[in-house]
Coordinates of C-alpha atoms in Angstrom, one line a residue:
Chain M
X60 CA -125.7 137.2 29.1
X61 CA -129.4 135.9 29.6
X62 CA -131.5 136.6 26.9
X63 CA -135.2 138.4 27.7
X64 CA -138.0 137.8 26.2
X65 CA -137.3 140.8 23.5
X66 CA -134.1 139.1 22.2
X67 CA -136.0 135.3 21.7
X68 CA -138.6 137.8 19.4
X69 CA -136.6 139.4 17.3
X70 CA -134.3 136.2 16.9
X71 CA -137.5 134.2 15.9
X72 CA -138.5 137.1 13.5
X73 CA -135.3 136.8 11.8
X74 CA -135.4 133.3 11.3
X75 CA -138.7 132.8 10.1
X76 CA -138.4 136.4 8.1
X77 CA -135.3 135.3 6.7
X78 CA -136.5 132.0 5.3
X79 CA -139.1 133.6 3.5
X80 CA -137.2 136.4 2.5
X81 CA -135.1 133.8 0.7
X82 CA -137.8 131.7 -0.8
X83 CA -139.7 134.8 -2.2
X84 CA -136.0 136.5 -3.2
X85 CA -134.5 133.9 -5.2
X86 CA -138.3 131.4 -6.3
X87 CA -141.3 133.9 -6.0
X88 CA -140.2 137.4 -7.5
X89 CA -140.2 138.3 -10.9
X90 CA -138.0 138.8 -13.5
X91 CA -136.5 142.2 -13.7
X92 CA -139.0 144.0 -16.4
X93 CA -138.6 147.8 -17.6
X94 CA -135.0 147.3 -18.3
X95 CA -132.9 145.3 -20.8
X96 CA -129.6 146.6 -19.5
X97 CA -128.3 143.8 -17.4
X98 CA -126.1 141.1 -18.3
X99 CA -127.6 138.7 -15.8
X100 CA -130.8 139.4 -15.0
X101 CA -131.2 136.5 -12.7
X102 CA -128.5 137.9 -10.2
X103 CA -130.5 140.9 -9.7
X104 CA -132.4 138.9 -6.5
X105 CA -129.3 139.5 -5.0
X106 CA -130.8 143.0 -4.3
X107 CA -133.0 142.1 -1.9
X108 CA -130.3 141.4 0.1
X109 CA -127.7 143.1 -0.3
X110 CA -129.5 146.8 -0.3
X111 CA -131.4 146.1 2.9
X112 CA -127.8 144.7 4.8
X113 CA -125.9 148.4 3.0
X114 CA -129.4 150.6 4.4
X115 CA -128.8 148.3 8.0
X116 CA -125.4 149.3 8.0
X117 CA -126.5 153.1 7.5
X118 CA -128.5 152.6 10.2
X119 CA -126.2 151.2 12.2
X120 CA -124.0 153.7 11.8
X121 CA -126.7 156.1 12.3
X122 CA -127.6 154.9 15.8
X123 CA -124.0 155.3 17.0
X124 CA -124.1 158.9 15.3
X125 CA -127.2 159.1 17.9
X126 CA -125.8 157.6 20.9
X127 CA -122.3 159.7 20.8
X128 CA -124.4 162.8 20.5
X129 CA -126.0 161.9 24.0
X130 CA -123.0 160.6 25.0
X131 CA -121.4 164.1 24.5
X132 CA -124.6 166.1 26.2
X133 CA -124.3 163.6 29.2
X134 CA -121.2 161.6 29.6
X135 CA -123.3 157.8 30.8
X136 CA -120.9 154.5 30.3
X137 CA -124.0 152.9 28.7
X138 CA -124.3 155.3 25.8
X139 CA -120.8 155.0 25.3
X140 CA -120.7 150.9 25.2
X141 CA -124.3 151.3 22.5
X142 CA -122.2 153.6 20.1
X143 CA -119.6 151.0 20.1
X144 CA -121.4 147.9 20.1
X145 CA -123.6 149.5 17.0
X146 CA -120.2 150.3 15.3
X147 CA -119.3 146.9 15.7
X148 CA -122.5 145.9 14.1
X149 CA -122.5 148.0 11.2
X150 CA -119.1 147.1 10.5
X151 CA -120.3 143.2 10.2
X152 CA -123.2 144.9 7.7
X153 CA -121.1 147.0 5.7
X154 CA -118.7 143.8 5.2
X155 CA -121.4 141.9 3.7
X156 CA -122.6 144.9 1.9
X157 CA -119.4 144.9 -0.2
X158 CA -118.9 141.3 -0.3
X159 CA -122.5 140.5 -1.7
X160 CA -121.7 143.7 -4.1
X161 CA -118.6 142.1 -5.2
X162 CA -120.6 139.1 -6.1
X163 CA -123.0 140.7 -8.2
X164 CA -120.6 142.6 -9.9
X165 CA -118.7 139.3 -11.2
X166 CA -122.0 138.1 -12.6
X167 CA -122.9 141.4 -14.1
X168 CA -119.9 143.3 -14.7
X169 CA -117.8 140.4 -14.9
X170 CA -115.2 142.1 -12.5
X171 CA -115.6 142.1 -8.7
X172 CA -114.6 145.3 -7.8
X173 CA -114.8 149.0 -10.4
X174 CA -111.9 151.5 -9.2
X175 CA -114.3 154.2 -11.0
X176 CA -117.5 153.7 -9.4
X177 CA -117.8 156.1 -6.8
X178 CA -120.5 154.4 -4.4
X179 CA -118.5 151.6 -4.3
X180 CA -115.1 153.3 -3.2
X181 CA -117.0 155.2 -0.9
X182 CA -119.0 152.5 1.0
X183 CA -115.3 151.0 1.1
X184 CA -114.0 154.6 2.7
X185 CA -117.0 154.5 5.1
X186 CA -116.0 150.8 6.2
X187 CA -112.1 152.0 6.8
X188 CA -113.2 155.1 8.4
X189 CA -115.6 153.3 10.8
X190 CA -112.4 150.3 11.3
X191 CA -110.1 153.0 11.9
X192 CA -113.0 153.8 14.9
X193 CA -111.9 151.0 16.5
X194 CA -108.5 151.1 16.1
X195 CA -108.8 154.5 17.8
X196 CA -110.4 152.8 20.8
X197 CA -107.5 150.5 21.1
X198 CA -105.2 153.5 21.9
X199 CA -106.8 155.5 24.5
X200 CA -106.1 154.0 28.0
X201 CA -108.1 156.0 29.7
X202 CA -111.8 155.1 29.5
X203 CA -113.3 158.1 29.9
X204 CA -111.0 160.1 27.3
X205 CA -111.6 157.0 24.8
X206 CA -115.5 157.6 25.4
X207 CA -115.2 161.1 24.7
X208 CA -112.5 160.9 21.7
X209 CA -114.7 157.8 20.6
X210 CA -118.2 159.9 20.5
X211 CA -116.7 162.8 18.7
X212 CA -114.5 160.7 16.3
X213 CA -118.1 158.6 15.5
X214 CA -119.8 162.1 14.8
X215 CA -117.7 163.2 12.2
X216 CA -117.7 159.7 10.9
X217 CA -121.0 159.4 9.8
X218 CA -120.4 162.3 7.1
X219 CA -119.4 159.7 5.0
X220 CA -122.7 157.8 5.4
X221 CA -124.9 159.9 3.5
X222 CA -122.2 160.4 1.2
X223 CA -121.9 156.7 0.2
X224 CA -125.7 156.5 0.4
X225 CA -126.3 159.3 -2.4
X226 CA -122.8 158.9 -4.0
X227 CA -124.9 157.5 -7.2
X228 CA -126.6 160.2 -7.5
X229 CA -124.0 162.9 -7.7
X230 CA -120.8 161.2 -9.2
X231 CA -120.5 158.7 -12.1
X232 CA -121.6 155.5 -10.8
X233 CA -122.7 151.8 -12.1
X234 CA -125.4 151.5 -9.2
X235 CA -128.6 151.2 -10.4
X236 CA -130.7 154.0 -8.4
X237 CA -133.5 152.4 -6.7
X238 CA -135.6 154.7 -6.3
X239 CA -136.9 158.0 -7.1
X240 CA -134.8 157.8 -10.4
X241 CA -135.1 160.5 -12.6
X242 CA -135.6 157.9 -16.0
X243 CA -138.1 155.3 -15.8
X244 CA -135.9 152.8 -17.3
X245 CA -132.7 153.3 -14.5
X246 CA -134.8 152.3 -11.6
X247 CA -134.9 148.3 -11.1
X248 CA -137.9 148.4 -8.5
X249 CA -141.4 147.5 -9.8
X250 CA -144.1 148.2 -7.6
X251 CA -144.8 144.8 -7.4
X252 CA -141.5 143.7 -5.1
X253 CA -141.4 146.9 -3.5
X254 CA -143.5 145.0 -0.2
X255 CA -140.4 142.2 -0.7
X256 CA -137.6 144.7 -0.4
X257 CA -139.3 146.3 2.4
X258 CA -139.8 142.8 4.1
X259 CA -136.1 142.4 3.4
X260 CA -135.3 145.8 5.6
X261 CA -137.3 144.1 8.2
X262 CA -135.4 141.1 8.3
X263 CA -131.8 142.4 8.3
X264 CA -132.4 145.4 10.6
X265 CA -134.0 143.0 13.2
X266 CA -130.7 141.0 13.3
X267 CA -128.9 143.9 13.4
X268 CA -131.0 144.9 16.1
X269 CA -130.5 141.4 18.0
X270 CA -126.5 141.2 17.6
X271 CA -126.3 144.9 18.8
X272 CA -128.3 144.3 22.0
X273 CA -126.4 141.1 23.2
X274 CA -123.1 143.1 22.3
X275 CA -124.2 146.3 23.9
X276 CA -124.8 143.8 26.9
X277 CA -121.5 142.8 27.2
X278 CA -119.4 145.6 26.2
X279 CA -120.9 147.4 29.4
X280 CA -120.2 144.4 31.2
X281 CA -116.8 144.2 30.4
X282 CA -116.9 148.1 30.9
X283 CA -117.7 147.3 34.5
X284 CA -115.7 144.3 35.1
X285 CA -112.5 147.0 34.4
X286 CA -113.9 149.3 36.7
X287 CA -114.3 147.1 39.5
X288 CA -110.5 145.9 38.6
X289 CA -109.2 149.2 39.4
X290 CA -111.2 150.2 41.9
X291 CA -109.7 147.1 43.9
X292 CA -106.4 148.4 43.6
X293 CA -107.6 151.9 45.6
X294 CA -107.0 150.7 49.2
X295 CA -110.4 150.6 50.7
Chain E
X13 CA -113.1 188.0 17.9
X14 CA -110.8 189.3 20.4
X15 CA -109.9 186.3 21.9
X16 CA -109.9 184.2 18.2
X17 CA -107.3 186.8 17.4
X18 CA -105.0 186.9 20.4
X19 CA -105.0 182.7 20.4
X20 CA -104.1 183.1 16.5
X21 CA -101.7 185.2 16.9
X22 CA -100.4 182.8 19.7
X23 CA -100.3 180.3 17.5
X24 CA -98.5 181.8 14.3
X25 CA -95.8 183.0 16.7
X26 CA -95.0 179.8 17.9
X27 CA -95.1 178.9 14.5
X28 CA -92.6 181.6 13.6
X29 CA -90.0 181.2 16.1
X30 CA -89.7 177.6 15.8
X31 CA -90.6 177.0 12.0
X32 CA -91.4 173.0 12.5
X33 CA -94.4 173.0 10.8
X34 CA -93.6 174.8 7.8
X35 CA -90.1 173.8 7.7
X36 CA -91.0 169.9 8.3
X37 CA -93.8 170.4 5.8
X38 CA -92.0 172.4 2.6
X39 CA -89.1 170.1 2.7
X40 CA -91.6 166.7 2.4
X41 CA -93.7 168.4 -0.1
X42 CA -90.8 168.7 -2.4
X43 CA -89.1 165.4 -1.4
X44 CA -92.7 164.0 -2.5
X45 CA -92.4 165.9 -5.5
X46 CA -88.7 164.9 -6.6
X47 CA -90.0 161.6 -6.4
X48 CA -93.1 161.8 -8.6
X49 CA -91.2 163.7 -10.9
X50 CA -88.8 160.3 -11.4
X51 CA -92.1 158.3 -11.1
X52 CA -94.2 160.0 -14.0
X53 CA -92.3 162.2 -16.2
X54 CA -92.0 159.9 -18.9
X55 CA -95.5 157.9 -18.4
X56 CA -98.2 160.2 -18.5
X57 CA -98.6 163.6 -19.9
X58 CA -98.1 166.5 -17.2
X59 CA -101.0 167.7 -17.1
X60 CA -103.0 164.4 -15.6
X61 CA -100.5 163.8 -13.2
X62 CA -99.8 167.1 -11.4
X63 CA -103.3 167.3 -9.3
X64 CA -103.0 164.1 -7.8
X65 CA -99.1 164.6 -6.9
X66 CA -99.6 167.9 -5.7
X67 CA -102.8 166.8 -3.4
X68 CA -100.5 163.9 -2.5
X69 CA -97.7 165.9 -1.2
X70 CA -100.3 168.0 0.5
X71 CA -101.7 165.0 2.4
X72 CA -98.6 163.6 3.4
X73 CA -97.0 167.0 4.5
X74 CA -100.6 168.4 6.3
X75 CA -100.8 165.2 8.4
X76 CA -96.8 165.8 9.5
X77 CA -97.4 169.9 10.5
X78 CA -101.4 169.3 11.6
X79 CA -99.7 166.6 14.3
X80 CA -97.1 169.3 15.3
X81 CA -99.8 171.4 15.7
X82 CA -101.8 169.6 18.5
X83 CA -98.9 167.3 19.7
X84 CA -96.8 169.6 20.7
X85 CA -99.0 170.9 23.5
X86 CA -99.0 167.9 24.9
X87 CA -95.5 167.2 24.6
X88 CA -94.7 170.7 26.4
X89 CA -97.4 170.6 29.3
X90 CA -99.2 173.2 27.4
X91 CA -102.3 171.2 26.9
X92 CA -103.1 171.4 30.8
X93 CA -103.1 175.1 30.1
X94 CA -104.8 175.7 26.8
X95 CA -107.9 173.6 28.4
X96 CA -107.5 176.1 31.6
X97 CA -107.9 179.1 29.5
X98 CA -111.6 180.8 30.7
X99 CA -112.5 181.3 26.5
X100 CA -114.7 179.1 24.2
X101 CA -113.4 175.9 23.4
X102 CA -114.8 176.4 20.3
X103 CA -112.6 179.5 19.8
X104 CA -109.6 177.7 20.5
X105 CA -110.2 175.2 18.0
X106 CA -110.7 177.8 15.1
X107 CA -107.7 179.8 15.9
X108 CA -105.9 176.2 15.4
X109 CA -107.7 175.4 12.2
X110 CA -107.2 178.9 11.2
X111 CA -103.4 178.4 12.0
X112 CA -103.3 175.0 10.2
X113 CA -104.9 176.6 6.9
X114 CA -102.5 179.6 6.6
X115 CA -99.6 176.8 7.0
X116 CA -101.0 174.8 4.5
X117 CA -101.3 177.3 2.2
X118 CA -97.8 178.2 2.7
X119 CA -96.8 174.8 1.6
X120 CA -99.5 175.4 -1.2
X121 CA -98.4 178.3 -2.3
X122 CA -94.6 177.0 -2.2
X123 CA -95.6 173.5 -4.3
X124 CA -97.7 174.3 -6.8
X125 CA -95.2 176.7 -9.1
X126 CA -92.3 173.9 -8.1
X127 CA -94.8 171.4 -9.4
X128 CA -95.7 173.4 -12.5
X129 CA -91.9 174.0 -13.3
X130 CA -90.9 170.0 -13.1
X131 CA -93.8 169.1 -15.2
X132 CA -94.0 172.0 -17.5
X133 CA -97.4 173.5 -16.9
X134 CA -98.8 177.1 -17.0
X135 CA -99.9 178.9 -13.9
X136 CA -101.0 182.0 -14.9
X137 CA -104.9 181.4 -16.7
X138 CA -106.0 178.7 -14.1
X139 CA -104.7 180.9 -11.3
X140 CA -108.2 182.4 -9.6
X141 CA -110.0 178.9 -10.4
X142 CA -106.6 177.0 -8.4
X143 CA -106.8 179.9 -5.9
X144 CA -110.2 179.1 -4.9
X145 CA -109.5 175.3 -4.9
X146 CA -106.7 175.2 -2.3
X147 CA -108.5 177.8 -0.3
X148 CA -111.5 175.6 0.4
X149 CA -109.4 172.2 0.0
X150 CA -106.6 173.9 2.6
X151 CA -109.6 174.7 5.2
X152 CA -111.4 171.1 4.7
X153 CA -108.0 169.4 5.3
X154 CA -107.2 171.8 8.3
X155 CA -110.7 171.6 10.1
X156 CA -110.6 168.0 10.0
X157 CA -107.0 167.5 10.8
X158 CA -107.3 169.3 13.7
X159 CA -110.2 167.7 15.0
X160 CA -108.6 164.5 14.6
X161 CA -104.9 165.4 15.7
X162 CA -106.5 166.8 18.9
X163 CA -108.5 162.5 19.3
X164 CA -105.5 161.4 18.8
X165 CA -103.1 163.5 21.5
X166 CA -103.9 161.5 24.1
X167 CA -103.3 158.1 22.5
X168 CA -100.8 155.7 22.6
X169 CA -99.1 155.7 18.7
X170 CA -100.5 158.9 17.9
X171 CA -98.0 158.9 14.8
X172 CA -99.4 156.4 13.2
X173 CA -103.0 156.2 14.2
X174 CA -103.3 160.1 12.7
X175 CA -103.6 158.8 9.2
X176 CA -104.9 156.1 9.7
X177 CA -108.1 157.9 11.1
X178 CA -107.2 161.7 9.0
X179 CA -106.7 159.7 4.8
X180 CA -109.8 157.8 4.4
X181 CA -111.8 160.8 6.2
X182 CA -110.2 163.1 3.9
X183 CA -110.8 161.4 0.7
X184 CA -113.8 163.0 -0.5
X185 CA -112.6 166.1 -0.1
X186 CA -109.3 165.3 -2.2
X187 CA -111.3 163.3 -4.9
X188 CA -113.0 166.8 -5.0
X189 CA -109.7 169.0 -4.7
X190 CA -108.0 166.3 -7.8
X191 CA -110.9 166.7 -9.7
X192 CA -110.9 170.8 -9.5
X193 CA -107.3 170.9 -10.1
X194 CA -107.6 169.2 -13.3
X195 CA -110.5 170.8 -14.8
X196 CA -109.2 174.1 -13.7
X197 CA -105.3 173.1 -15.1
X198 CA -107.3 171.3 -18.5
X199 CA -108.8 175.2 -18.7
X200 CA -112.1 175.3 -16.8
X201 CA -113.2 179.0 -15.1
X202 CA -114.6 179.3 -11.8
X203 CA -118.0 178.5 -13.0
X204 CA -117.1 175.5 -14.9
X205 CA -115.8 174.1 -11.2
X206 CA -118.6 175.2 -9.4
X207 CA -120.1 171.7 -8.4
X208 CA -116.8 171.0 -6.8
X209 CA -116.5 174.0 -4.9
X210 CA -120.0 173.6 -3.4
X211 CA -119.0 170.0 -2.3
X212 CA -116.0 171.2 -0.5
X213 CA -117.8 174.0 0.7
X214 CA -120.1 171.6 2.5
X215 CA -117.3 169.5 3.4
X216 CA -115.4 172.5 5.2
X217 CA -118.9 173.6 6.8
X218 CA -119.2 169.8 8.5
X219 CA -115.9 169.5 10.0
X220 CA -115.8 173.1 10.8
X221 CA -119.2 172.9 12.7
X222 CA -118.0 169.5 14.1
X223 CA -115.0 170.7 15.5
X224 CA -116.5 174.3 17.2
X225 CA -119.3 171.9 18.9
X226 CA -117.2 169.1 19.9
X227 CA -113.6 170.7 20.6
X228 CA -114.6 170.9 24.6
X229 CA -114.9 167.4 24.9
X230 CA -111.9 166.6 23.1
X231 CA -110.0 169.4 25.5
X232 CA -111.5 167.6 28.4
X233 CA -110.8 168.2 32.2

């Protein structure tokens, strides 16, 4: 794969955006204030990473959503190999959404995982459902069939994604709602971090954005590499 | 309409004259049961129990009869000729999910008073609130069943792979079935349930639109 320009820009935002993402996460930002709930206060700078990975994962799974639409109004290889390779992505994000969760949750809840909160169980639904994607790709021979099984299967996927993005605010849940919550004291954001947060959005959807384009890249590649494989075996 | 009604009644008669689907479905829904009964009698009082093994047995008996459904075109050569048929896609897939629903509420409709008799629960006062439960739980579970058996005709362990793509897409809407079930069995009215009956009502709207839109594709050729 050679890289263009584009990739060695959003690969040099990352890195510089995610060292400074760190040092203002963990050094620069306050305290939590407006809220004496939590156990460990400290761990709650884990937040600015792991809600901007869960929202890249959303949007991840979003631009597959996207892409398998097209894909459906005009069957195109390329569309097809962009709804996988953001699937792929996603998946990575959504792995490290619940893993960083996990880790708060030992420091605050002191238990890794809660059977009874529903954003949790359904972020873990949403990563099964998008697996079971590509275990679904696995089992279609035919290319074109697994392109068109793959787009609508990726459709009605991403009902769960709104569903595990709202989940707190419909079922019993020990997410803190960002924002937007309806008492002053349940929302962890001050105004003052809200430019962090948003910094940490940029910095974990650009890498997002940089592994999906080099895997796009070479899941059409290897899309065409099996087509020019068969099409050898046609005599000429 | 026409069409829907002739490619329903297609598929109920096919349905009648060889009875796998309901047949294959009642007696796994009350193997499940048997089982559950052994498993929980003594444990936990009735009452908590009976929504999740009744949405259990469901699951596991919807997935067998929703494969039947789909597979068995394939398995005949009738697939070829379903996707030839000058009608709306679309059309075809509701007369299946139609199909599906009235199966599963067959199965419904056979479980729940077995299920209230091994674990000793009344019927009778919950009865509209359950009613309108398995209705909207039955079509949720149909609409995206068939969707999904229909991805998964053409693949290589379609067996398997089924619930492995259907269980974790169908969760939500059996949290919400569960949850209905026991607020309507603990004594809850219509109303009372109404916030899960609007979630499954979306629930049944998404895969129902899904599946009209997107049944052509999944027909192919």
């Amino acid at each position: 794969m050679t890289r263009t320009p584009v990739d060695r820009a959003l690969l040099a935002l990352v890195l510089v955006g995610g060292c400074l993402l760190t040092w203002l996460a963990l050094v620069e930002a306050p305290a939590p204030v407006g809220r004496t709930g939590f156990t460990a206060p400290e761990s709650w700078r884990l937040f600015f990473f792991h809600v901007p990975v869960a929202l890249t994962s959303f949007l991840a799974f979003g631009l597959a959503f996207y892409h398998s639409i097209l894909y459906l109004i005009r069957p195109d290889p390329p569309r097809d190999a962009a709804a996988h390779a953001a699937i792929e992505g996603g998946l990575v994000f959504a792995a490290i959404t619940l893993a960083s969760g996990m880790a708060w949750g030992e420091a605050e809840w002191g238990t890794p995982w809660r059977w009874n909160d529903t954003k949790l169980v359904l972020v873990l639904l949403m990563f099964l459902i998008y697996v079971a994607y590509l275990v679904l790709r696995r089992e279609i021979p035919d290319p074109e069939r697994r392109a068109r099984v793959g787009a609508v299967y990726a459709i009605a996927a991403f009902a769960s994604v709104p569903l595990a993005w709202f989940a707190q605010r419909i079922w019993l849940s020990y997410h803190p709602t960002v924002f937007g919550a309806e008492e002053v004291d349940a929302g962890v954001v001050t105004p003052g971090v809200l430019p962090l947060f948003l910094l940490g959005l940029v910095v974990f959807a650009t890498s997002f954005l940089y592994l999906y384009r080099w895997r796009r890249g070479l899941l059409a590649l290897s899309d065409r590499i099996d087509e020019l494989e068969t099409a050898e075996v046609v005599p000429a | 309409m026409r069409t829907f009604s002739v490619l329903l009644a297609k598929e109920l008669r096919i349905e009648a004259r060889s009875r796998e689907m309901i047949t294959g479905g009642l007696l796994l829904t009350l193997l499940v049961l048997v089982l559950a009964q052994f498993a929980w009698r003594d444990i936990a009082p009735a009452r908590d129990v009976v929504p999740g093994v009744l949405w259990i047995a469901v699951a596991f008996a919807g997935t067998l009869s929703l494969s039947r459904s789909l597979h068995r075109e394939r398995d005949r050569g009738t697939w070829e000729a379903l996707a030839l048929l000058p009608v709306d896609r679309g059309t075809i897939f509701l007369a299946k999910t139609v199909a599906n629903w009235l199966v599963l509420l067959v199965v419904l409709a056979f479980a729940t008073p077995l299920l209230a008799l091994l674990f000793d629960v009344d019927l009778w006062t919950p009865l509209p609130a359950l009613a309108l439960v398995f209705a909207l739980g039955a079509a949720g579970f149909s609409a995206s069943g068939t969707l999904l058996a229909a991805s998964t005709s053409h693949a290589r362990s379609r067996e398997v792979l089924l619930p492995i793509l259907l269980f974790p897409l169908l969760v939500p809407l059996l949290m919400m079935t569960m949850q209905a079930t026991q607020r309507a069995l603990a004594g809850a009215g219509v109303l009372d349930i109404a916030g899960e009956l609007e979630l499954l009502l979306a629930f049944d709207t998404i895969f129902l639109a899904i599946g009209w839109l997107a049944f052509d594709h999944l027909l192919g050729e």
